[in-house]
CSV table of C-alpha atoms in Angstrom, one decimal:
chain,number,residue,atom,x,y,z
A,1,MET,CA,-6.3,-43.2,11.5
A,2,ALA,CA,-6.7,-39.8,14.6
A,3,GLU,CA,-2.9,-40.4,12.7
A,4,GLN,CA,-4.0,-39.8,9.1
A,5,VAL,CA,-6.8,-36.9,10.3
A,6,GLN,CA,-4.5,-35.2,12.0
A,7,MET,CA,-2.5,-35.0,8.7
A,8,LEU,CA,-4.8,-33.6,6.6
A,9,GLN,CA,-6.1,-31.6,9.2
A,10,SER,CA,-2.7,-29.4,9.0
A,11,LYS,CA,-2.4,-30.1,5.4
A,12,ILE,CA,-5.8,-28.4,4.8
A,13,GLU,CA,-4.7,-25.5,8.0
A,14,GLU,CA,-1.4,-25.0,5.9
A,15,GLU,CA,-2.7,-24.8,2.2
A,16,SER,CA,-5.9,-22.8,4.0
A,17,LYS,CA,-2.9,-20.1,5.1
A,18,LEU,CA,-1.5,-20.1,1.6
A,19,LEU,CA,-4.6,-19.8,-0.1
A,20,GLN,CA,-4.8,-16.1,2.3
A,21,THR,CA,-1.5,-14.9,0.9
A,22,LEU,CA,-2.8,-15.4,-2.4
A,23,GLN,CA,-6.3,-13.5,-2.2
A,24,ARG,CA,-4.8,-11.1,-0.6
A,25,GLU,CA,-1.6,-10.7,-3.3
A,26,MET,CA,-4.7,-9.6,-5.3
A,27,GLN,CA,-6.2,-7.8,-3.9
A,28,LYS,CA,-2.9,-5.7,-3.9
A,29,TYR,CA,-3.5,-6.4,-7.8
A,30,VAL,CA,-6.7,-4.8,-8.1
A,31,GLU,CA,-5.8,-2.2,-6.3
A,32,GLY,CA,-2.9,-1.7,-8.3
A,33,ARG,CA,-4.5,-2.3,-10.5
A,34,GLN,CA,-7.3,0.6,-10.2
A,35,LYS,CA,-5.0,3.3,-9.7
A,36,LEU,CA,-3.0,2.7,-13.3
A,37,ILE,CA,-6.8,2.9,-14.4
A,38,GLU,CA,-6.2,6.3,-12.9
A,39,GLN,CA,-4.0,7.6,-13.9
A,40,SER,CA,-4.5,6.2,-17.3
A,41,HIS,CA,-7.9,8.6,-17.1
A,42,GLU,CA,-5.8,11.4,-16.2
A,43,ASN,CA,-3.1,11.2,-18.2
A,44,GLU,CA,-5.7,11.0,-21.3
A,45,MET,CA,-7.7,13.7,-21.0
A,46,VAL,CA,-4.2,15.9,-20.5
A,47,LYS,CA,-3.5,15.0,-24.0
A,48,LYS,CA,-7.1,15.7,-25.1
A,49,GLU,CA,-6.3,19.0,-23.6
A,50,LEU,CA,-3.0,19.4,-24.8
A,51,ASP,CA,-3.7,18.8,-29.1
A,52,LEU,CA,-6.4,21.8,-28.8
A,53,LEU,CA,-4.3,24.5,-27.6
A,54,GLU,CA,-2.2,26.1,-31.1
A,55,PRO,CA,1.8,25.8,-31.7
A,56,GLU,CA,2.7,28.9,-29.8
A,57,ALA,CA,0.6,28.1,-26.8
A,58,LYS,CA,2.3,28.6,-23.3
A,59,VAL,CA,2.2,25.0,-21.1
A,60,TYR,CA,3.4,25.2,-17.9
A,61,LYS,CA,3.9,22.0,-15.6
A,62,LEU,CA,3.9,21.9,-11.5
A,63,ILE,CA,7.1,21.0,-10.1
A,64,ALA,CA,6.2,20.7,-6.3
A,65,SER,CA,5.7,24.1,-6.1
A,66,VAL,CA,7.6,25.9,-8.9
A,67,LEU,CA,5.3,26.5,-12.0
A,68,VAL,CA,8.1,25.4,-14.7
A,69,SER,CA,7.2,26.8,-18.1
A,70,GLN,CA,7.8,24.2,-22.0
A,71,THR,CA,7.1,23.8,-24.5
A,72,LEU,CA,4.4,22.6,-26.1
A,73,GLN,CA,5.9,20.1,-28.0
A,74,GLU,CA,7.8,18.7,-24.5
A,75,SER,CA,5.0,18.7,-22.3
A,76,LYS,CA,2.5,16.3,-25.4
A,77,GLU,CA,5.9,13.8,-25.1
A,78,ASN,CA,5.8,13.6,-21.8
A,79,VAL,CA,2.3,12.4,-21.1
A,80,SER,CA,3.0,10.3,-24.3
A,81,LYS,CA,5.6,8.6,-22.5
A,82,ARG,CA,3.7,8.9,-19.8
A,83,LEU,CA,0.6,6.8,-21.2
A,84,ASP,CA,3.6,4.4,-22.9
A,85,PHE,CA,4.4,3.7,-19.3
A,86,ILE,CA,1.4,3.0,-17.8
A,87,GLY,CA,-0.4,1.4,-20.8
A,88,LYS,CA,2.4,-1.6,-19.4
A,89,GLU,CA,2.3,-1.9,-16.1
A,90,PHE,CA,-1.2,-2.1,-17.0
A,91,LYS,CA,-0.1,-5.3,-18.9
A,92,LYS,CA,1.8,-6.5,-16.5
A,93,VAL,CA,-0.7,-6.4,-13.4
A,94,GLU,CA,-3.4,-7.7,-15.6
A,95,ASP,CA,-0.9,-10.9,-16.2
A,96,LEU,CA,0.0,-11.4,-12.5
A,97,ILE,CA,-3.7,-11.2,-12.2
A,98,LYS,CA,-4.4,-14.3,-14.6
A,99,GLU,CA,-1.6,-16.3,-12.7
A,100,ASN,CA,-2.8,-15.7,-9.4
A,101,THR,CA,-6.2,-17.1,-10.1
A,102,ASN,CA,-5.1,-19.6,-11.4
A,103,LYS,CA,-3.2,-20.1,-8.1
A,104,GLN,CA,-6.3,-19.2,-6.0
A,105,ILE,CA,-8.4,-22.2,-8.0
A,106,ALA,CA,-5.9,-25.1,-7.8
A,107,LYS,CA,-5.2,-24.8,-3.7
A,108,LYS,CA,-9.1,-24.3,-3.7
A,109,THR,CA,-9.0,-27.4,-5.7
A,110,SER,CA,-6.5,-29.0,-3.8
A,111,ILE,CA,-7.7,-27.5,-0.5
A,112,GLN,CA,-11.4,-29.2,-1.1
A,113,LYS,CA,-9.9,-32.6,-2.3
A,114,MET,CA,-8.7,-32.9,1.1
A,115,GLN,CA,-11.8,-32.1,2.8
A,116,GLU,CA,-13.2,-34.9,1.3
A,117,GLN,CA,-10.8,-37.2,1.8
A,118,LEU,CA,-11.6,-36.2,5.7
A,119,TYR,CA,-14.8,-36.8,4.7
A,120,GLN,CA,-14.5,-40.7,4.2
A,121,ILE,CA,-12.4,-40.8,6.6
A,122,VAL,CA,-14.2,-39.6,9.3
A,123,GLN,CA,-17.3,-41.6,7.7
A,124,ALA,CA,-15.9,-44.7,8.1
A,125,TYR,CA,-15.0,-44.9,11.2
A,126,GLN,CA,-18.5,-43.6,12.5
A,127,GLN,CA,-20.1,-46.7,10.5
A,128,SER,CA,-17.4,-49.1,12.0
A,129,LEU,CA,-18.7,-48.2,14.8
A,130,ASN,CA,-22.6,-48.9,14.7
A,131,LYS,CA,-21.7,-52.7,13.4
B,1,MET,CA,-9.0,-40.1,19.6
B,2,LYS,CA,-7.3,-37.4,19.8
B,3,PHE,CA,-8.7,-35.0,17.5
B,4,THR,CA,-7.6,-31.3,17.0
B,5,SER,CA,-9.4,-28.8,19.9
B,6,THR,CA,-9.3,-25.3,20.8
B,7,ASP,CA,-9.7,-24.2,24.0
B,8,ASN,CA,-11.3,-20.9,24.0
B,9,ILE,CA,-10.4,-18.5,26.7
B,10,GLU,CA,-12.4,-16.9,28.4
B,11,VAL,CA,-11.5,-11.6,27.3
B,12,ASP,CA,-11.3,-10.6,30.5
B,13,ARG,CA,-11.9,-6.4,31.0
B,14,GLN,CA,-8.0,-5.7,30.8
B,15,ASP,CA,-7.2,-8.0,27.6
B,16,GLN,CA,-10.2,-6.8,25.9
B,17,GLN,CA,-8.9,-2.7,26.7
B,18,LYS,CA,-5.2,-4.0,25.6
B,19,ILE,CA,-6.6,-5.3,22.4
B,20,ASN,CA,-8.4,-1.6,22.1
B,21,SER,CA,-4.8,0.0,23.1
B,22,PHE,CA,-3.2,-2.2,20.2
B,23,SER,CA,-6.1,-1.1,17.4
B,24,ARG,CA,-5.5,2.9,17.8
B,25,LEU,CA,-1.4,2.3,18.7
B,26,ASN,CA,-2.2,-0.1,14.9
B,27,MET,CA,-3.8,2.8,13.1
B,28,GLN,CA,-1.6,5.5,14.4
B,29,TYR,CA,1.5,3.5,13.5
B,30,HIS,CA,0.0,3.0,9.7
B,31,GLU,CA,-1.4,6.5,9.3
B,32,LEU,CA,2.2,8.4,10.3
B,33,ILE,CA,4.4,5.9,7.7
B,34,ARG,CA,1.7,7.2,5.4
B,35,LEU,CA,2.4,11.1,6.0
B,36,ASN,CA,6.6,10.1,6.3
B,37,GLN,CA,6.2,8.4,2.9
B,38,ALA,CA,3.6,11.5,1.5
B,39,ARG,CA,6.8,12.7,2.8
B,40,LYS,CA,9.8,11.6,1.0
B,41,ASP,CA,7.4,12.1,-2.0
B,42,GLU,CA,7.4,16.2,-1.8
B,43,LEU,CA,10.8,16.6,-1.2
B,44,VAL,CA,12.2,14.5,-4.1
B,45,ARG,CA,9.8,17.1,-6.1
B,46,LEU,CA,10.9,19.9,-4.4
B,47,SER,CA,14.5,19.0,-5.6
B,48,ASP,CA,13.3,18.0,-8.8
B,49,GLY,CA,12.0,21.3,-9.0
B,50,LYS,CA,14.9,23.0,-7.8
B,51,ASP,CA,16.6,21.0,-10.9
B,52,GLU,CA,14.0,22.6,-13.3
B,53,MET,CA,15.3,26.1,-11.9
B,54,GLU,CA,19.2,25.3,-12.8
B,55,LEU,CA,19.5,26.5,-16.2
B,56,MET,CA,17.4,30.3,-15.8
B,57,ASP,CA,18.8,32.6,-14.4
B,58,ASP,CA,18.6,34.5,-10.7
B,59,ASP,CA,16.0,37.2,-11.3
B,60,GLU,CA,14.2,35.4,-13.9
B,61,LYS,CA,10.2,35.1,-12.4
B,62,ILE,CA,8.4,32.0,-11.8
B,63,PRO,CA,5.2,31.5,-10.3
B,64,TYR,CA,5.7,29.9,-6.8
B,65,LYS,CA,2.4,28.2,-5.3
B,66,PHE,CA,0.9,29.6,-2.1
B,67,GLY,CA,-1.7,27.6,-1.1
B,68,ASP,CA,-4.0,27.8,-4.1
B,69,SER,CA,-3.1,30.5,-6.1
B,70,PHE,CA,0.8,32.1,-7.4
B,71,ILE,CA,2.5,34.6,-7.3
B,72,ARG,CA,5.1,35.8,-9.2
B,73,VAL,CA,8.5,35.0,-7.8
B,74,ASN,CA,12.6,35.9,-8.4
B,75,VAL,CA,13.8,32.7,-9.4
B,76,GLU,CA,16.5,32.7,-6.4
B,77,LYS,CA,13.3,33.4,-3.7
B,78,ALA,CA,11.6,30.0,-5.0
B,79,ARG,CA,15.0,28.8,-3.9
B,80,THR,CA,14.9,29.9,-0.9
B,81,LEU,CA,11.1,28.8,-0.8
B,82,ILE,CA,11.7,25.6,-1.5
B,83,ASP,CA,15.1,25.1,1.0
B,84,GLU,CA,13.1,26.6,3.6
B,85,GLN,CA,10.1,23.6,3.2
B,86,VAL,CA,12.2,21.1,3.0
B,87,ILE,CA,13.7,21.9,6.2
B,88,GLN,CA,10.3,21.8,7.4
B,89,ILE,CA,9.1,19.3,5.8
B,90,LYS,CA,12.4,16.9,7.1
B,91,LYS,CA,11.8,18.3,10.5
B,92,GLN,CA,8.3,17.2,10.9
B,93,PHE,CA,9.5,13.6,9.2
B,94,GLU,CA,12.1,13.3,12.5
B,95,GLU,CA,9.3,14.1,15.0
B,96,ASP,CA,7.3,11.7,13.5
B,97,THR,CA,9.9,9.7,12.4
B,98,LYS,CA,10.2,9.0,16.7
B,99,LYS,CA,6.9,9.0,17.1
B,100,ILE,CA,7.0,6.0,15.4
B,101,GLU,CA,9.4,4.6,17.0
B,102,GLU,CA,7.3,4.7,20.3
B,103,THR,CA,4.3,4.0,18.5
B,104,LEU,CA,5.5,0.3,17.8
B,105,LYS,CA,7.0,-0.2,21.3
B,106,SER,CA,3.7,0.2,23.2
B,107,MET,CA,2.5,-2.3,20.3
B,108,ASN,CA,5.5,-5.0,20.8
B,109,ASN,CA,4.8,-4.3,24.0
B,110,LEU,CA,1.2,-5.3,24.0
B,111,LYS,CA,1.5,-8.8,21.7
B,112,ALA,CA,4.3,-9.5,23.8
B,113,LYS,CA,1.5,-10.5,26.2
B,114,LEU,CA,-1.7,-10.6,24.3
B,115,TYR,CA,0.5,-13.1,22.5
B,116,ALA,CA,1.5,-15.0,26.0
B,117,LYS,CA,-2.9,-15.6,26.9
B,118,PHE,CA,-4.0,-16.6,23.1
B,119,GLY,CA,-1.8,-18.2,21.5
B,120,SER,CA,-3.0,-18.4,17.8
B,121,GLN,CA,-6.1,-17.7,19.0
B,122,ILE,CA,-5.7,-14.2,18.2
B,123,ASN,CA,-3.3,-12.5,14.9
B,124,LEU,CA,-1.8,-8.7,15.7
B,125,ASP,CA,0.5,-9.5,12.2
B,126,ASP,CA,-1.2,-7.7,9.6
B,127,GLU,CA,1.8,-7.6,6.7
């Protein structure tokens, strides 16, 4: 009985550590997702501004410390490409979040089952002592 | 019947000071890492800036960022200014790389002592 208990306890500990890893992973995904949302908003705003401009308008791009001039066409394309990329990355992270959520649920269920088993074993033992 | 149990070892004043020091060093370490990563990114952007100016004539004027304002300078001057910035950033990067090494050394020293006393009751790794 003691062996069973020890085995279950160490298994529960093992699974709990794996669950913690999944939770840390999830946190990173959520942070990443948040960043993508911010970037998306920023680029959407730029796109709106660019759409308001006349074709002859002067556009500049800040690269580190220099303001380089760009054509309106170029900047629109750049923003558009960036928004596409962000969209793709966003879908990726959403899929990862979904997958992680499912894995966490499975782990929690497994841990719960083992805890129930443990409880039953201890119960049964205590009852046998009371006889 | 034998269940696994965790013995609770007492934390004395010196231990607490070690833990506090470790915490300080850990925060310093993460901050230095963050700064150096930002410097790396800045160096890449500065290099991109130089690339963009490649196609321009040396005496063409380009707005250069000074703080929150822009001053039109010659492309040649802009290149020089960028080079100076790069030297500065690389210097800071090197200095902080050394600090990171030293900080890690101190952290590992404390880790060894604290793990020796507390074993699995303390967690000093969080990566």
